[in-house]
Coordinates of C-alpha atoms and ligand atoms in Angstrom, one line a residue:
M1 CA 65.5 211.6 104.9
R2 CA 62.3 213.7 104.3
R3 CA 59.6 213.2 106.8
T4 CA 56.0 212.3 106.0
S5 CA 53.4 214.1 108.1
V6 CA 49.8 213.1 108.4
T7 CA 47.2 215.1 110.2
V8 CA 43.5 214.3 111.1
A9 CA 40.6 216.1 112.7
P10 CA 37.7 214.2 114.2
Q11 CA 35.1 216.4 112.4
D12 CA 36.6 215.7 109.0
T13 CA 34.7 212.4 108.5
I14 CA 34.5 210.6 105.2
A15 CA 31.9 207.9 106.1
P16 CA 31.2 205.1 108.6
V17 CA 33.5 202.1 108.3
H18 CA 31.0 199.8 106.6
R19 CA 31.5 196.3 107.8
R20 CA 30.6 195.0 104.4
L21 CA 33.9 196.4 103.1
F22 CA 35.5 193.3 104.6
G23 CA 33.6 190.9 102.4
S24 CA 34.9 187.8 100.7
F25 CA 34.0 185.5 97.8
V26 CA 33.6 181.7 97.4
E27 CA 33.0 180.5 93.9
H28 CA 32.4 177.0 92.7
M29 CA 35.8 177.0 91.1
G30 CA 39.0 175.0 91.5
R31 CA 39.4 173.9 95.2
S32 CA 37.5 176.8 96.7
V33 CA 34.6 174.7 97.8
Y34 CA 35.6 171.1 97.3
G35 CA 39.0 170.6 99.0
G36 CA 38.8 174.1 100.4
I37 CA 36.0 174.8 102.9
Y38 CA 34.5 171.3 102.4
E39 CA 36.4 168.1 102.6
P40 CA 34.5 165.2 104.2
G41 CA 36.9 162.7 105.6
H42 CA 39.4 165.4 106.6
P43 CA 40.5 165.0 110.2
T44 CA 38.9 168.3 111.2
A45 CA 35.7 167.9 109.1
D46 CA 32.4 168.5 111.0
E47 CA 29.3 166.3 110.6
H48 CA 28.4 168.2 107.4
G49 CA 31.9 167.7 105.8
F50 CA 33.1 171.2 106.3
R51 CA 36.7 171.7 107.6
R52 CA 36.9 173.2 111.0
D53 CA 40.5 174.3 110.6
V54 CA 39.5 176.3 107.6
A55 CA 36.4 177.8 109.3
D56 CA 38.6 178.8 112.2
L57 CA 40.9 180.7 109.8
V58 CA 37.9 182.3 108.1
R59 CA 36.7 183.7 111.4
E60 CA 40.2 184.8 112.3
L61 CA 40.4 186.6 109.0
G62 CA 37.4 188.7 110.1
V63 CA 35.5 188.6 106.8
T64 CA 31.9 189.9 107.1
T65 CA 30.1 188.9 103.9
V66 CA 30.6 186.1 101.4
R67 CA 29.6 186.4 97.7
Y68 CA 28.4 183.0 96.3
P69 CA 28.4 180.9 94.0
G70 CA 30.3 182.9 91.4
G71 CA 31.9 184.5 89.5
N72 CA 31.9 183.2 86.0
F73 CA 30.5 179.9 87.4
V74 CA 27.1 181.5 88.1
S75 CA 26.4 182.2 84.5
G76 CA 25.8 178.5 83.7
Y77 CA 24.5 177.5 87.1
R78 CA 21.2 175.9 87.9
W79 CA 20.6 176.5 91.6
E80 CA 18.1 173.7 91.8
D81 CA 20.9 171.2 91.1
G82 CA 22.4 172.0 94.5
V83 CA 19.4 171.5 96.7
G84 CA 17.6 168.4 98.0
P85 CA 19.0 164.9 98.6
R86 CA 22.6 164.7 97.7
E87 CA 22.4 161.3 96.0
Q88 CA 19.9 162.7 93.6
R89 CA 21.8 165.8 92.6
P90 CA 23.1 165.9 89.0
V91 CA 26.8 166.0 88.1
R92 CA 27.4 168.6 85.3
R93 CA 30.0 170.2 83.3
D94 CA 30.9 173.7 84.2
V95 CA 32.0 175.4 81.0
A96 CA 33.2 178.5 82.7
W97 CA 36.1 176.7 84.3
H98 CA 36.1 173.5 82.2
S99 CA 35.5 171.4 85.3
I100 CA 33.0 168.9 86.7
E101 CA 30.5 170.2 89.3
T102 CA 29.3 167.4 91.5
N103 CA 26.7 169.7 93.3
E104 CA 27.6 168.0 96.6
V105 CA 27.5 171.5 98.1
G106 CA 24.7 173.9 97.3
L107 CA 22.7 176.8 98.7
D108 CA 21.4 175.2 101.9
E109 CA 24.7 173.8 103.0
F110 CA 26.6 176.9 102.1
A111 CA 24.1 179.2 103.8
A112 CA 24.3 177.1 107.0
W113 CA 28.1 177.2 106.8
A114 CA 28.1 181.0 106.3
R115 CA 25.7 181.5 109.2
A116 CA 27.7 179.2 111.5
N117 CA 30.7 181.4 110.8
G118 CA 29.0 184.7 111.2
L119 CA 29.1 185.7 107.5
E120 CA 26.4 187.6 105.7
L121 CA 25.5 185.8 102.4
M122 CA 25.6 187.8 99.2
L123 CA 24.0 185.7 96.5
A124 CA 24.4 186.0 92.7
V125 CA 21.7 185.1 90.3
N126 CA 22.4 183.6 86.9
L127 CA 21.7 186.2 84.2
G128 CA 23.9 184.5 81.6
T129 CA 21.9 181.4 80.7
R130 CA 18.8 182.3 82.7
G131 CA 16.5 185.2 83.5
V132 CA 13.7 186.7 85.6
L133 CA 11.8 183.6 86.4
E134 CA 14.7 181.6 87.7
A135 CA 15.8 184.6 89.8
L136 CA 12.4 184.9 91.3
D137 CA 12.3 181.1 92.0
L138 CA 15.7 181.3 93.7
L139 CA 14.5 184.3 95.8
E140 CA 11.4 182.4 96.8
Y141 CA 13.3 179.3 97.7
T142 CA 15.9 181.3 99.7
N143 CA 13.8 183.9 101.5
G144 CA 10.2 182.7 101.3
E145 CA 8.2 182.0 104.4
A146 CA 6.9 178.4 104.5
G147 CA 3.5 178.0 102.7
T148 CA 4.6 178.1 99.0
T149 CA 5.9 175.2 97.0
L150 CA 9.4 176.5 96.7
A151 CA 9.7 177.7 100.3
D152 CA 8.3 174.4 101.5
Q153 CA 10.9 172.6 99.4
R154 CA 13.6 174.4 101.4
V155 CA 11.9 173.4 104.6
A156 CA 11.7 169.8 103.5
N157 CA 15.4 170.0 102.6
G158 CA 16.2 170.8 106.2
A159 CA 16.2 174.7 106.3
P160 CA 13.0 175.6 108.2
E161 CA 13.9 179.3 108.4
P162 CA 14.3 181.6 105.4
H163 CA 18.0 182.3 104.7
D164 CA 17.0 186.0 104.6
V165 CA 19.6 187.0 102.0
R166 CA 19.5 190.9 101.7
I167 CA 22.1 191.7 99.1
W168 CA 22.1 190.1 95.6
C169 CA 24.2 190.4 92.5
L170 CA 22.4 190.6 89.2
G171 CA 24.7 188.2 87.3
N172 CA 28.5 188.5 87.0
E173 CA 30.8 190.3 84.5
M174 CA 28.2 190.3 81.8
D175 CA 30.3 192.6 79.6
G176 CA 33.0 190.0 79.3
P177 CA 33.2 188.0 76.1
W178 CA 34.3 185.1 78.2
Q179 CA 31.1 185.2 80.2
V180 CA 28.7 182.4 79.4
G181 CA 25.7 184.2 77.9
H182 CA 27.6 187.5 77.7
L183 CA 25.3 190.5 76.7
S184 CA 25.6 194.0 75.3
A185 CA 25.2 196.9 77.7
E186 CA 21.7 197.6 76.3
D187 CA 20.6 194.0 76.7
Y188 CA 22.1 193.5 80.1
G189 CA 20.8 196.9 81.4
T190 CA 17.3 195.9 80.3
L191 CA 17.5 192.4 81.8
A192 CA 19.0 193.7 85.0
A193 CA 16.2 196.3 85.3
R194 CA 13.5 193.7 84.6
T195 CA 15.0 191.2 87.1
A196 CA 15.6 193.8 89.8
A197 CA 12.0 195.2 89.4
A198 CA 10.6 191.7 89.7
M199 CA 12.7 190.8 92.7
K200 CA 11.7 194.0 94.5
R201 CA 8.1 193.3 93.9
A202 CA 8.7 190.2 96.0
D203 CA 10.7 192.1 98.6
S204 CA 11.2 195.8 98.3
G205 CA 14.0 195.8 101.0
L206 CA 16.5 193.8 98.9
E207 CA 19.8 195.5 97.9
L208 CA 20.6 194.7 94.3
V209 CA 24.0 195.0 92.6
A210 CA 24.1 195.6 88.8
C211 CA 27.2 194.4 87.0
G212 CA 29.7 197.2 86.2
S213 CA 32.6 196.5 83.8
S214 CA 34.8 193.4 84.4
N215 CA 37.7 195.8 84.8
A216 CA 38.7 199.3 84.0
Q217 CA 40.7 198.1 80.9
M218 CA 37.5 196.8 79.1
P219 CA 37.0 198.8 75.8
T220 CA 33.5 199.6 76.9
F221 CA 34.4 200.8 80.4
G222 CA 32.4 203.9 81.2
S223 CA 29.9 203.6 78.5
W224 CA 28.9 200.2 79.9
E225 CA 28.2 201.7 83.3
R226 CA 26.3 204.6 81.8
T227 CA 24.1 202.5 79.6
V228 CA 23.4 199.8 82.3
L229 CA 22.5 202.5 84.9
E230 CA 20.4 204.5 82.5
R231 CA 18.3 201.4 81.9
S232 CA 18.1 200.1 85.5
W233 CA 18.7 203.2 87.8
E234 CA 15.5 203.1 89.9
H235 CA 15.7 199.4 90.5
V236 CA 19.3 198.8 91.6
D237 CA 21.2 200.0 94.7
L238 CA 24.8 199.3 93.9
I239 CA 27.0 198.8 90.8
S240 CA 30.0 196.4 90.8
L241 CA 33.7 197.1 90.2
H242 CA 36.3 194.3 89.8
A243 CA 40.0 194.8 89.7
Y244 CA 43.0 192.4 90.0
Y245 CA 46.6 193.7 90.2
E246 CA 49.8 192.0 89.4
Q247 CA 53.5 192.9 89.1
R248 CA 54.5 193.2 85.5
G249 CA 58.1 191.9 85.0
D250 CA 60.4 193.5 87.5
D251 CA 58.3 196.7 87.9
L252 CA 57.8 196.5 91.6
A253 CA 57.4 200.2 92.0
S254 CA 54.3 200.4 89.7
F255 CA 52.8 197.3 91.3
L256 CA 53.2 198.9 94.8
A257 CA 51.3 201.9 93.5
S258 CA 48.3 199.8 92.4
G259 CA 46.1 201.8 94.8
R260 CA 46.5 204.8 92.5
D261 CA 44.8 202.7 89.7
M262 CA 42.0 201.7 92.2
D263 CA 41.5 205.3 93.2
H264 CA 41.1 206.4 89.6
F265 CA 38.8 203.5 88.8
I266 CA 36.5 204.3 91.8
D267 CA 36.5 208.1 90.9
T268 CA 35.5 207.3 87.3
V269 CA 32.6 205.0 88.3
V270 CA 31.5 207.6 90.9
A271 CA 31.5 210.3 88.1
T272 CA 29.4 208.1 85.9
V273 CA 27.0 207.2 88.7
D274 CA 26.6 210.9 89.5
Y275 CA 26.1 211.8 85.8
V276 CA 23.3 209.2 85.3
G277 CA 21.7 210.0 88.7
R278 CA 22.0 213.8 88.3
D279 CA 18.2 214.4 88.5
S280 CA 17.3 211.6 90.9
D281 CA 16.9 211.3 94.6
H282 CA 17.7 207.6 94.4
Q283 CA 21.3 206.7 95.4
V284 CA 23.5 204.0 93.7
H285 CA 26.6 203.0 95.7
L286 CA 29.6 201.0 94.7
S287 CA 30.2 197.3 95.4
F288 CA 33.9 196.5 94.8
D289 CA 32.9 192.8 94.8
E290 CA 36.1 191.3 93.3
W291 CA 39.5 192.7 94.2
N292 CA 42.9 191.2 94.9
V293 CA 46.4 190.5 93.6
W294 CA 46.3 187.8 90.9
R295 CA 49.0 186.8 88.4
Q296 CA 46.2 186.8 85.9
S297 CA 48.4 187.2 82.7
E298 CA 50.0 183.8 83.5
F299 CA 46.6 182.2 83.9
N300 CA 45.2 183.8 80.7
A301 CA 48.3 182.7 78.7
A302 CA 48.0 179.1 79.9
E303 CA 44.3 179.0 79.2
Q304 CA 44.7 180.5 75.7
A305 CA 47.4 177.9 74.9
A306 CA 45.2 175.1 76.1
I307 CA 42.3 176.3 74.0
A308 CA 44.6 176.8 70.9
A309 CA 45.9 173.2 71.3
E310 CA 42.3 171.8 71.0
P311 CA 41.1 169.5 69.5
A312 CA 44.5 167.9 69.0
V313 CA 45.0 167.9 72.7
P314 CA 41.6 167.6 74.3
R315 CA 41.2 169.4 77.6
P316 CA 40.2 167.2 80.5
W317 CA 37.1 167.9 82.7
P318 CA 38.5 167.5 86.2
A319 CA 36.5 167.9 89.4
A320 CA 38.0 170.5 91.8
P321 CA 41.3 171.0 89.9
H322 CA 44.1 173.2 91.3
L323 CA 43.1 176.5 89.6
I324 CA 44.8 179.8 90.2
E325 CA 46.3 178.9 93.5
D326 CA 48.7 181.9 93.6
D327 CA 51.4 181.8 96.3
Y328 CA 51.4 185.3 97.8
R329 CA 54.7 187.1 98.4
A330 CA 55.4 189.7 101.1
A331 CA 55.2 192.4 98.4
D332 CA 51.7 191.2 97.4
A333 CA 50.6 191.5 101.1
V334 CA 51.8 195.1 101.1
V335 CA 49.7 195.8 98.0
V336 CA 46.6 194.1 99.6
G337 CA 47.1 196.3 102.6
S338 CA 47.5 199.4 100.4
L339 CA 44.3 198.5 98.5
L340 CA 42.4 198.3 101.8
I341 CA 43.6 201.8 102.6
T342 CA 42.1 203.0 99.2
L343 CA 38.8 201.2 99.8
L344 CA 38.4 202.7 103.2
R345 CA 39.2 206.2 101.9
H346 CA 36.3 205.8 99.5
A347 CA 33.8 204.5 102.1
D348 CA 31.5 207.5 101.3
R349 CA 30.7 205.8 97.9
V350 CA 32.0 202.2 98.2
H351 CA 29.6 200.4 100.6
A352 CA 30.6 196.8 100.0
A353 CA 33.7 195.0 98.8
S354 CA 34.8 191.4 98.4
L355 CA 38.3 190.1 98.5
A356 CA 38.4 187.5 95.7
Q357 CA 38.5 184.8 96.8
L358 CA 38.5 183.1 100.3
V359 CA 40.1 179.7 100.1
N360 CA 42.7 178.2 97.7
V361 CA 41.6 180.1 94.6
I362 CA 43.7 183.4 94.7
A363 CA 43.0 183.3 98.4
P364 CA 44.3 184.3 101.8
I365 CA 43.8 180.8 103.1
R366 CA 45.3 177.7 101.6
T367 CA 44.8 174.0 102.3
E368 CA 46.3 170.6 101.5
P369 CA 43.9 167.7 101.0
G370 CA 44.0 165.7 104.2
G371 CA 46.6 168.1 105.5
P372 CA 47.0 171.5 107.0
A373 CA 45.4 174.9 106.3
W374 CA 47.5 178.0 106.5
R375 CA 47.5 181.8 106.2
Q376 CA 49.0 183.2 103.1
A377 CA 51.0 186.5 103.4
T378 CA 47.9 188.5 102.3
F379 CA 45.9 187.1 105.2
H380 CA 47.6 189.4 107.6
P381 CA 46.8 192.9 106.3
F382 CA 43.2 191.9 105.8
A383 CA 42.8 190.4 109.3
L384 CA 44.5 193.4 111.0
T385 CA 42.4 195.9 109.0
A386 CA 39.1 194.1 109.6
R387 CA 39.9 193.7 113.4
L388 CA 41.3 197.1 114.2
T389 CA 39.3 199.6 112.1
G390 CA 35.9 200.9 113.3
G391 CA 33.7 203.9 113.8
V392 CA 34.3 206.4 111.0
V393 CA 36.9 207.0 108.3
L394 CA 38.7 210.4 108.7
R395 CA 40.1 212.4 105.9
T396 CA 43.9 212.6 106.3
R397 CA 46.1 215.5 105.1
T398 CA 49.4 213.9 104.1
D399 CA 52.6 215.6 103.1
A400 CA 55.0 212.9 101.9
P401 CA 57.9 212.6 99.5
S402 CA 57.2 211.1 96.2
T403 CA 58.5 208.0 94.6
P404 CA 58.9 207.3 90.9
T405 CA 56.9 204.7 89.0
A406 CA 57.0 203.7 85.3
R407 CA 53.2 203.4 85.1
F408 CA 51.9 206.3 87.2
G409 CA 54.8 208.8 87.2
E410 CA 55.6 210.2 90.7
V411 CA 53.3 209.0 93.4
S412 CA 53.2 209.8 97.1
A413 CA 55.6 207.3 98.8
V414 CA 53.4 207.0 101.8
D415 CA 49.6 206.5 101.7
S416 CA 47.4 206.3 104.8
V417 CA 44.0 206.2 106.3
V418 CA 42.8 206.8 109.8
T419 CA 39.6 205.4 111.4
W420 CA 38.2 206.8 114.6
D421 CA 35.8 205.1 117.0
E422 CA 34.7 207.8 119.3
E423 CA 32.6 205.6 121.5
Q424 CA 35.6 203.3 122.3
G425 CA 38.0 206.2 122.2
T426 CA 40.3 204.4 119.8
A427 CA 41.8 205.3 116.4
T428 CA 43.6 203.1 113.9
V429 CA 46.2 204.4 111.5
L430 CA 47.0 202.3 108.4
L431 CA 50.1 203.2 106.5
V432 CA 52.0 201.9 103.4
N433 CA 55.4 202.8 102.2
R434 CA 55.3 202.3 98.5
G435 CA 58.9 203.3 98.0
T436 CA 61.2 200.4 97.0
T437 CA 64.5 201.7 98.4
E438 CA 63.9 204.4 101.1
P439 CA 62.5 204.1 104.5
A440 CA 59.9 206.6 105.5
T441 CA 60.0 208.6 108.8
V442 CA 56.3 209.2 109.6
E443 CA 54.6 211.6 112.0
V444 CA 50.9 211.2 112.5
D445 CA 49.3 214.1 114.4
L446 CA 46.5 212.6 116.4
S447 CA 46.4 215.3 119.0
A448 CA 42.9 216.4 117.9
L449 CA 41.6 212.9 118.9
G450 CA 43.1 213.1 122.4
A451 CA 45.1 210.0 121.8
S452 CA 47.5 209.2 124.7
H453 CA 48.9 205.7 124.2
V454 CA 49.6 203.0 121.7
L455 CA 47.4 199.9 122.0
E456 CA 48.9 197.7 119.2
A457 CA 51.4 198.3 116.4
H458 CA 52.1 195.9 113.6
L459 CA 54.5 196.0 110.7
L460 CA 54.3 193.9 107.6
H461 CA 57.7 193.8 106.0
E462 CA 60.3 191.3 104.8
D463 CA 63.7 192.1 103.5
D464 CA 63.0 189.5 100.9
V465 CA 59.9 190.8 99.2
E466 CA 59.5 187.5 97.4
A467 CA 59.1 185.5 100.6
T468 CA 55.9 183.4 100.8
N469 CA 54.2 181.1 103.2
S470 CA 53.7 177.4 102.6
A471 CA 52.5 174.3 104.3
A472 CA 56.1 173.7 105.4
A473 CA 56.7 177.3 106.5
P474 CA 53.2 178.7 107.3
D475 CA 54.5 181.7 109.2
R476 CA 57.5 182.8 107.1
V477 CA 55.6 186.1 106.3
A478 CA 53.7 187.4 109.3
P479 CA 53.4 190.8 111.1
H480 CA 56.2 192.0 113.3
P481 CA 55.9 194.3 116.3
L482 CA 56.5 197.9 115.2
A483 CA 58.3 200.5 117.3
A484 CA 55.7 203.3 117.3
E485 CA 55.8 206.1 119.9
L486 CA 53.0 208.4 120.8
G487 CA 54.4 211.5 122.4
P488 CA 52.7 213.8 125.0
D489 CA 52.0 216.1 122.0
G490 CA 49.7 213.5 120.5
V491 CA 52.0 212.8 117.6
L492 CA 52.7 209.2 116.6
R493 CA 56.2 208.7 115.4
L494 CA 57.5 205.6 113.5
V495 CA 59.7 204.5 110.6
L496 CA 58.4 202.4 107.8
P497 CA 61.0 200.3 105.9
P498 CA 60.6 200.3 102.0
V499 CA 57.9 198.0 100.8
S500 CA 56.0 197.8 104.0
W501 CA 52.5 198.2 105.5
A502 CA 51.6 199.0 109.1
A503 CA 48.6 199.1 111.4
V504 CA 48.7 201.1 114.7
S505 CA 45.9 201.4 117.1
V506 CA 45.9 204.1 119.8
G507 CA 43.6 204.9 122.7
R508 CA 42.7 208.1 124.6
Ligands
LIG1 O1 37.7 185.4 90.7 C1 38.0 184.6 89.5 C2 37.2 185.1 88.4 O2 37.6 186.5 88.1 C3 35.7 185.3 88.6 O3 35.0 184.1 88.4 C4 35.3 186.3 87.6 O4 34.2 187.0 88.0 C5 36.5 187.1 87.4 O5 36.8 187.3 86.1

């Protein structure tokens, strides 16, 4: 069995571990809000109707930011519908998800929930059916000091202090033909620039995220980013990336190597950003504000079939339907862990990221109405990474055997990243074995960090890669203790079974 060796040096720093890399996303979609975070009448509901059992899991997950309220939903959303007395709020159709939106939860309730759970709010403005004026109004309502009509409305609605939202998305996936109010790159770039310039006249300290491509397979990927950034460069601070991964048929090997695709995606957007900004002192960073595993082709096929069957079979307009509630397998959790490694390795350019989504909708947390909430398999790599990493990301030198994939050819079987918190004197090593048959014997040389003992070592691996958690078996997939030894030579030695992910923290 060939060994994998990983070496790090403390001076070889990529970037700080930005806490915003551990962001999440709550969309008004399916049972994310209604029946997810919010369920009045649930035995654990607080006085505002939010489930305490879900909030406990959200805090345990360690997410830092929460993007809200969409997603595709935001492109038809009127934020005013969700504020003020509940009994006066309109009930509307949401054409993005063919659902009924009751508006029981809106900005003020959600901001209070986020604050109570230590989450930074990342708000999206509607640039699908609305524009500059509505974005400015929302900004004034959200962040304005009392004394103007909109800010006073917020005060009257029970939020005396400004919500002080610092980071804002300028619409969502505006390149997608499915997006309500979808635009060309030229039109969106102009609208994003105008909206951003106006928002920054109100508050120059805002951080604004322009929409990049909906995914790297879009026919306009690359040219979209270039055009949008050429039109909006000076006014925006980040550009978004979105990517969802799924196993195609029985091709587990390519699925496990999804990080390779994410790497390439990030590198391409970085190249485009650097090209557009070649003569500028202004910096535009990357916001990977939707990423996850999602069996999206199943969802797309079902939706296309439902649309094709209309009008003979009218589609219903349900409130809070079960939408894309994927059950995550052990293999999916390994991929989520691997994608976190990729994101951390790009922390020099990726300054924010959001796991999409948080509860029920392609989420690490699932709930039953009136019943329990539980951790999906993907919860674990995220929670461990968010809790154990800190300080700076170090560049690793890895010598590993390769493993074959149909989609990417030969890829390194083991991928890794190391973070180093000098103040605490702790380092965390994240590792993934993307091989499907061979275990990997790994040596990580941490001698340059003066590491002397293992603090924690966790392994995510199931012999049955299809294993999932459920209400009946909530802990079927969970981390196991990993036998990891740190020798007197400062070398960490461990064995990773095939299809596994591990997190090891060491101290000086
Ligand atoms: O996260 C689900 C959907 O995926 C979001 O609404 C949209 O932005 C993306 O296409």
